[in-house]
Coordinates of C-alpha atoms in Angstrom, one line a residue:
M633 CA -5.8 3.6 2.5
A634 CA -5.1 1.0 5.0
A635 CA -2.3 0.9 7.5
G636 CA 0.1 -1.8 8.3
P637 CA 0.0 -3.6 11.5
T638 CA -0.2 -1.6 14.7
P639 CA 2.1 -2.3 17.5
P640 CA 0.6 -4.3 20.3
A641 CA -0.6 -2.3 23.5
T642 CA 1.3 -5.1 25.5
A643 CA 4.9 -5.0 24.7
A644 CA 6.8 -8.2 23.4
P645 CA 10.3 -9.2 24.4
F646 CA 12.9 -8.9 21.8
R647 CA 13.4 -12.1 19.9
P648 CA 16.9 -13.5 18.7
P649 CA 18.2 -12.0 15.4
I650 CA 16.3 -13.1 12.4
P651 CA 18.7 -14.6 10.0
P652 CA 19.3 -12.7 6.7
P653 CA 19.3 -14.4 3.3
P654 CA 22.5 -16.5 2.9
P655 CA 25.1 -15.1 0.4
C656 CA 24.1 -17.7 -2.1
F657 CA 20.6 -16.7 -2.2
D658 CA 19.4 -15.0 -5.5
Y659 CA 15.7 -13.9 -5.5
R660 CA 15.6 -13.8 -9.2
A661 CA 16.7 -17.4 -9.8
A662 CA 14.5 -18.5 -6.8
V663 CA 11.3 -17.5 -8.6
L664 CA 12.1 -16.9 -12.2
A665 CA 10.1 -19.7 -13.7
D666 CA 6.9 -18.8 -11.9
T667 CA 7.5 -15.0 -12.7
R668 CA 8.3 -15.7 -16.4
S669 CA 5.2 -17.9 -17.1
A670 CA 2.8 -15.5 -15.3
A671 CA 4.3 -12.5 -17.3
A672 CA 3.8 -14.4 -20.5
A673 CA 0.4 -15.3 -19.6
S674 CA -0.4 -11.7 -19.0
G675 CA 0.4 -10.8 -22.7
S676 CA 2.2 -7.6 -21.5
P677 CA 5.6 -7.0 -23.1
A678 CA 6.3 -4.5 -20.4
L679 CA 5.9 -7.1 -17.7
A680 CA 8.2 -9.4 -19.6
A681 CA 10.9 -6.6 -19.9
L682 CA 10.8 -6.0 -16.1
V683 CA 11.0 -9.6 -15.2
E684 CA 14.1 -10.0 -17.3
S685 CA 15.7 -7.0 -15.8
G686 CA 15.1 -8.3 -12.1
A687 CA 12.7 -5.5 -11.3
L688 CA 9.6 -7.8 -11.1
V689 CA 9.1 -11.1 -9.5
R690 CA 6.1 -13.1 -8.7
V691 CA 5.7 -15.5 -5.7
P692 CA 2.7 -18.0 -5.8
R693 CA 1.1 -19.2 -2.7
R694 CA 2.5 -22.7 -3.1
R695 CA 5.8 -21.2 -2.6
F696 CA 5.1 -19.6 0.7
G697 CA 6.3 -21.1 3.9
P698 CA 3.8 -23.0 6.1
V699 CA 0.8 -21.3 7.4
P700 CA 1.2 -20.6 11.0
A701 CA -0.6 -22.9 13.6
W702 CA -1.9 -19.9 15.4
R703 CA -3.4 -18.3 12.5
S704 CA -7.2 -18.0 12.4
Q705 CA -8.7 -20.6 9.9
D706 CA -10.9 -17.5 8.6
F707 CA -7.5 -16.2 7.1
V708 CA -6.5 -17.1 3.7
E709 CA -3.2 -16.0 2.3
P710 CA -3.2 -14.2 -1.1
E711 CA -3.0 -16.5 -4.2
E712 CA 0.1 -14.5 -5.6
V713 CA 2.4 -11.7 -4.5
W714 CA 4.1 -9.6 -7.2
I715 CA 7.0 -7.5 -6.1
L716 CA 8.2 -4.5 -8.1
G717 CA 11.7 -3.0 -7.0
T718 CA 11.9 0.7 -7.7
S719 CA 14.4 3.5 -7.4
H720 CA 12.9 6.3 -5.1
L721 CA 13.9 9.1 -7.4
S722 CA 13.6 7.6 -10.8
P723 CA 10.9 8.7 -13.2
E724 CA 11.2 5.3 -14.8
S725 CA 9.9 3.7 -11.7
V726 CA 6.8 5.9 -11.7
A727 CA 6.1 4.5 -15.2
D728 CA 6.8 1.1 -14.1
V729 CA 4.4 1.2 -11.1
E730 CA 1.6 2.4 -13.6
R731 CA 2.4 -0.5 -16.1
V732 CA 2.5 -3.2 -13.5
L733 CA -0.5 -2.3 -11.7
R734 CA -2.8 -1.8 -14.8
A735 CA -1.5 -5.1 -16.1
V736 CA -1.9 -7.1 -13.0
Q737 CA -5.0 -5.7 -11.6
P738 CA -4.3 -6.5 -8.0
D739 CA -6.7 -6.5 -5.0
N740 CA -4.2 -4.7 -2.8
V741 CA -1.1 -2.6 -3.3
V742 CA 1.4 -2.7 -0.5
V743 CA 3.9 0.2 -0.5
E744 CA 7.0 0.8 1.5
L745 CA 5.6 3.6 3.7
C746 CA 4.3 3.6 7.2
R747 CA 1.8 5.9 9.1
S748 CA 4.8 8.0 10.3
S749 CA 6.0 8.8 6.8
P750 CA 5.6 12.5 6.0
H751 CA 4.3 11.5 2.6
C752 CA 1.2 9.9 4.4
R753 CA 1.0 12.3 7.3
A754 CA 1.1 15.5 5.5
G755 CA -0.9 14.4 2.7
I756 CA 2.0 14.5 0.2
M757 CA 0.7 11.5 -1.6
Y758 CA -2.7 13.3 -2.2
V759 CA -1.5 16.7 -3.7
S760 CA -2.2 17.5 -7.2
S761 CA 0.3 16.9 -10.0
D762 CA 0.4 20.7 -10.8
A763 CA 1.0 21.7 -7.1
S764 CA 4.3 23.2 -5.9
D765 CA 7.1 20.6 -5.6
E766 CA 8.8 22.4 -2.9
P767 CA 7.2 20.4 0.1
L768 CA 8.0 17.3 -1.8
L769 CA 11.6 18.3 -2.4
K770 CA 12.2 19.3 1.2
S771 CA 10.5 16.1 2.6
N772 CA 12.2 12.8 3.2
M773 CA 11.4 9.6 5.0
F774 CA 12.7 11.0 8.3
S775 CA 11.1 14.3 8.3
L776 CA 8.7 15.5 11.1
G777 CA 7.8 18.9 9.8
G778 CA 4.2 19.8 8.6
A779 CA 1.1 21.1 10.2
K780 CA 0.9 18.2 12.6
F781 CA 4.4 18.4 13.9
F782 CA 3.6 18.1 17.4
G783 CA 1.2 15.1 16.8
A784 CA 4.3 13.5 14.9
V785 CA 6.4 14.2 17.9
N786 CA 3.9 12.8 20.1
R787 CA 3.6 9.4 18.0
S788 CA 7.5 9.1 17.6
I789 CA 8.0 9.1 21.4
N790 CA 5.2 6.7 22.0
L791 CA 6.5 4.2 19.7
G792 CA 10.2 4.7 19.8
G793 CA 11.2 6.9 22.9
Q794 CA 13.0 10.2 23.0
S795 CA 16.5 8.7 21.9
A796 CA 14.8 7.3 18.7
L797 CA 13.2 10.7 18.1
A798 CA 16.5 12.6 18.5
L799 CA 18.0 10.2 16.1
R800 CA 15.2 10.6 13.6
L801 CA 15.8 14.5 13.7
L802 CA 19.4 14.1 12.9
L803 CA 18.9 11.8 10.2
A804 CA 16.2 13.9 8.6
V805 CA 18.6 16.9 8.4
F806 CA 21.6 14.7 7.5
S807 CA 19.5 13.1 4.7
S808 CA 18.6 16.4 3.5
R809 CA 22.2 17.6 3.5
I810 CA 23.5 15.0 1.4
S811 CA 20.6 15.0 -1.2
S812 CA 20.7 18.7 -1.5
G813 CA 21.3 18.5 -5.3
A814 CA 18.2 16.2 -6.1
N815 CA 15.8 18.0 -8.4
R816 CA 13.1 15.2 -8.0
P817 CA 10.8 14.8 -5.1
F818 CA 11.3 11.4 -3.0
G819 CA 8.8 8.6 -3.5
E820 CA 6.9 9.7 -6.6
E821 CA 6.4 6.0 -7.3
F822 CA 4.4 5.7 -4.3
R823 CA 2.1 8.6 -5.4
A824 CA 1.6 6.8 -8.7
A825 CA 0.6 3.6 -6.8
R826 CA -2.0 5.6 -5.0
K827 CA -3.6 7.1 -8.1
V828 CA -3.5 3.8 -10.2
S829 CA -5.0 2.0 -6.9
E830 CA -7.9 4.4 -7.0
D831 CA -8.4 3.9 -10.7
I832 CA -8.6 0.2 -10.6
G833 CA -10.4 -0.3 -7.3
A834 CA -7.3 -1.7 -5.2
Q835 CA -6.6 -1.1 -1.6
L836 CA -3.4 0.8 -0.8
V837 CA -1.8 -0.7 2.2
L838 CA 1.1 1.0 4.2
G839 CA 3.3 -2.0 4.7
D840 CA 6.5 -0.9 6.4
R841 CA 7.3 -1.0 10.1
P842 CA 7.0 2.4 11.9
I843 CA 10.2 4.3 11.6
E844 CA 10.1 5.1 15.3
I845 CA 10.2 1.4 16.1
T846 CA 13.2 0.8 13.6
L847 CA 15.1 3.6 15.0
E848 CA 14.6 2.6 18.6
R849 CA 15.9 -0.9 17.8
A850 CA 18.7 0.4 15.9
W851 CA 19.8 2.6 18.7
K852 CA 19.5 -0.2 21.2
S853 CA 21.7 -2.4 18.9
L854 CA 24.7 0.1 19.5
S855 CA 27.2 0.1 22.3
W856 CA 27.7 3.6 24.1
D857 CA 30.8 4.2 22.2
Q858 CA 29.1 3.6 18.9
K859 CA 26.3 5.8 19.8
T860 CA 28.4 8.7 20.7
N861 CA 30.5 8.2 17.4
L862 CA 27.4 8.0 15.3
V863 CA 25.9 11.3 16.7
I864 CA 29.2 12.9 16.3
S865 CA 29.4 11.8 12.6
L866 CA 26.0 12.8 11.8
F867 CA 26.5 16.4 13.3
R868 CA 29.8 16.6 11.4
G869 CA 27.9 15.8 8.2
I870 CA 25.4 18.3 8.9
T871 CA 27.5 21.2 9.8
S872 CA 30.3 20.4 7.1
T873 CA 30.9 23.1 4.5
T874 CA 33.0 21.0 2.3
D875 CA 31.4 19.0 -0.4
T876 CA 32.0 15.4 -0.4
P877 CA 32.2 12.8 -3.2
D878 CA 28.5 11.9 -2.6
E879 CA 27.5 15.5 -2.2
K880 CA 24.8 16.6 -4.6
T881 CA 23.7 13.1 -5.1
A882 CA 20.3 12.0 -3.9
V883 CA 20.3 9.2 -1.3
S884 CA 17.3 7.0 -0.6
P885 CA 16.6 5.8 2.9
Y886 CA 17.7 2.2 2.0
E887 CA 21.1 3.7 0.7
L888 CA 21.6 5.7 3.8
Y889 CA 20.8 2.7 5.9
Q890 CA 23.5 0.6 4.0
K891 CA 26.1 3.3 4.6
L892 CA 25.3 3.6 8.3
S893 CA 25.4 -0.4 8.5
T894 CA 28.8 -0.5 6.7
S895 CA 30.3 1.6 9.6
Y896 CA 28.0 0.0 12.4
P897 CA 27.4 -3.6 11.3
S898 CA 24.9 -4.1 14.1
L899 CA 22.5 -1.8 12.5
L900 CA 22.1 -4.1 9.5
Q901 CA 19.6 -6.2 11.4
P902 CA 17.1 -3.6 12.6
L903 CA 17.5 -1.3 9.6
I904 CA 17.4 -3.8 6.8
H905 CA 16.8 -7.3 7.7
E906 CA 13.8 -6.9 10.0
R907 CA 12.1 -4.5 7.7
D908 CA 12.3 -7.0 4.8
M909 CA 10.7 -9.5 6.8
F910 CA 8.2 -6.9 8.1
L911 CA 7.3 -6.0 4.5
A912 CA 7.0 -9.6 3.6
W913 CA 4.6 -10.1 6.4
S914 CA 2.6 -7.3 5.1
L915 CA 2.4 -8.6 1.6
K916 CA 0.9 -12.2 2.8
R917 CA 0.0 -12.0 6.3
S918 CA -1.6 -8.6 7.3
K919 CA -5.4 -8.6 7.7
A920 CA -5.6 -6.2 4.8
V921 CA -4.6 -9.0 2.4
N922 CA -6.9 -11.7 3.9
K923 CA -8.5 -13.7 1.0
S924 CA -6.9 -11.6 -1.6
K925 CA -6.3 -13.0 -5.1
T926 CA -3.4 -10.9 -6.2
V927 CA -1.1 -8.5 -4.1
V928 CA 1.6 -6.2 -5.5
G929 CA 4.3 -4.9 -3.5
V930 CA 5.9 -1.4 -4.4
V931 CA 9.2 -1.4 -2.6
G932 CA 12.8 -0.1 -3.1
K933 CA 14.8 -2.6 -5.2
G934 CA 17.3 -3.1 -2.4
H935 CA 14.5 -5.0 -0.3
M936 CA 13.7 -7.5 -3.1
N937 CA 16.2 -10.2 -2.1
G938 CA 15.2 -10.2 1.6
I939 CA 11.4 -9.9 0.9
V940 CA 11.5 -13.0 -1.4
Y941 CA 13.7 -15.0 0.9
A942 CA 11.4 -14.3 3.8
L943 CA 8.1 -15.1 1.8
I944 CA 9.6 -18.7 0.8
S945 CA 11.7 -19.5 3.9
D946 CA 9.1 -18.7 6.6
Q947 CA 8.5 -21.5 9.0
G948 CA 5.4 -19.9 10.4
D949 CA 6.8 -19.4 14.0
L950 CA 7.4 -15.6 13.9
R951 CA 4.6 -13.1 14.4
F952 CA 4.2 -9.4 13.6
R953 CA 4.6 -8.5 17.3
D954 CA 8.2 -10.0 17.2
L955 CA 9.1 -7.4 14.9
V956 CA 7.8 -4.4 16.7
G957 CA 7.8 -5.3 20.4
R958 CA 9.2 -2.9 22.9
E959 CA 10.1 -3.6 26.5
S960 CA 8.7 -1.3 29.2
S961 CA 8.5 -1.4 32.9
D962 CA 6.7 1.9 33.4
T963 CA 3.8 2.3 35.7
W964 CA 0.8 4.4 34.7
V965 CA 2.0 7.3 37.0
T966 CA 5.5 7.4 35.2
S967 CA 3.7 7.2 31.9
L968 CA 1.5 10.1 32.8
V969 CA 4.4 12.2 33.9
K970 CA 6.3 11.5 30.6
G971 CA 3.2 12.3 28.7
L972 CA 2.9 15.7 30.2
I973 CA 6.7 16.4 29.7
R974 CA 6.3 15.3 26.2
D975 CA 3.6 17.5 25.3
T976 CA 5.1 20.6 26.7
I977 CA 8.8 21.0 27.1
I978 CA 10.2 18.3 24.8
G979 CA 7.9 19.1 21.8
L980 CA 9.1 22.8 22.0
V981 CA 12.7 21.9 22.3
L982 CA 12.7 19.5 19.7
W983 CA 11.1 22.0 17.3
A984 CA 13.7 24.6 18.2
L985 CA 16.3 21.9 17.4
Y986 CA 14.9 21.1 14.2
E987 CA 14.7 24.7 12.9
Q988 CA 18.2 25.4 13.9
L989 CA 19.5 22.2 12.1
Q990 CA 17.4 23.2 9.0
A991 CA 19.1 26.6 9.1
L992 CA 22.5 25.1 8.7
L993 CA 21.5 23.7 5.2

């Protein structure tokens, strides 16, 4: 299983905001002809049905934006990229993933996960189908728990800083709180992608941006008043004993991000638009897909419009590092001191905070 791009050791400055798709852009209409013809050629009725529903699209290499001038001549973009939009809590999406991968037979399968996801870090993608579902049900994309908790804390602070780590802990418990009625584990379609990839000999690629960087950029996009209001709102949601209209309804990370962005519009850029572009880059520009014939992306359906737009409107002037860069002025002495604090006091405090918040559920 390959991971997506690793943030560079030398931090890059923030770039101007990346334009989202214009309101008039429709990913289905943009690539419908190419997708229909390819689905018909496959001879698979299941693919044709997914295409007509808008859950499956194909973008051939000729539709990609220009190849960047800085790209090595040894790199060749995939001949075609298929994108399957899923619902993270739907059993139908699991079946869709299996059908598409067996019909398309890709070289690489790019999933909407990163190294920091508990599904990868705790090995949840590799547990047997008859294992207990309890770890799966309790886990969500923000979770830090598990046998390697302190390693996860260390990685989170390294990539996103202490503020982003604290925000992640709050979101982990808040997400569990509002999804308390879900009887299905999150992200079963990713486990299906892993299993089928092994069967057909495809490489599984973790294509999402590290959640720590996403949360750090989100935190920095807020004013101090907004930061205060957001933290207060999350604590109220965690400690509330009154059911809300959304209570007992499972909420995916994309839906939660959308809800937050409605209240805090500045969050839409780092939480949604930048990740759409990062996923698009993983599908066509990451080293893992070099010289591939076919790549399939398995992503939440809410990302499809942004990913397709990024693939076909790319002008070749943006790098991965522009989507993950962090500014830092720390000296090696400062970094050493922070590391010592991180590995001792902060880890213990955060663990205690997490346990206390979980007890409120």
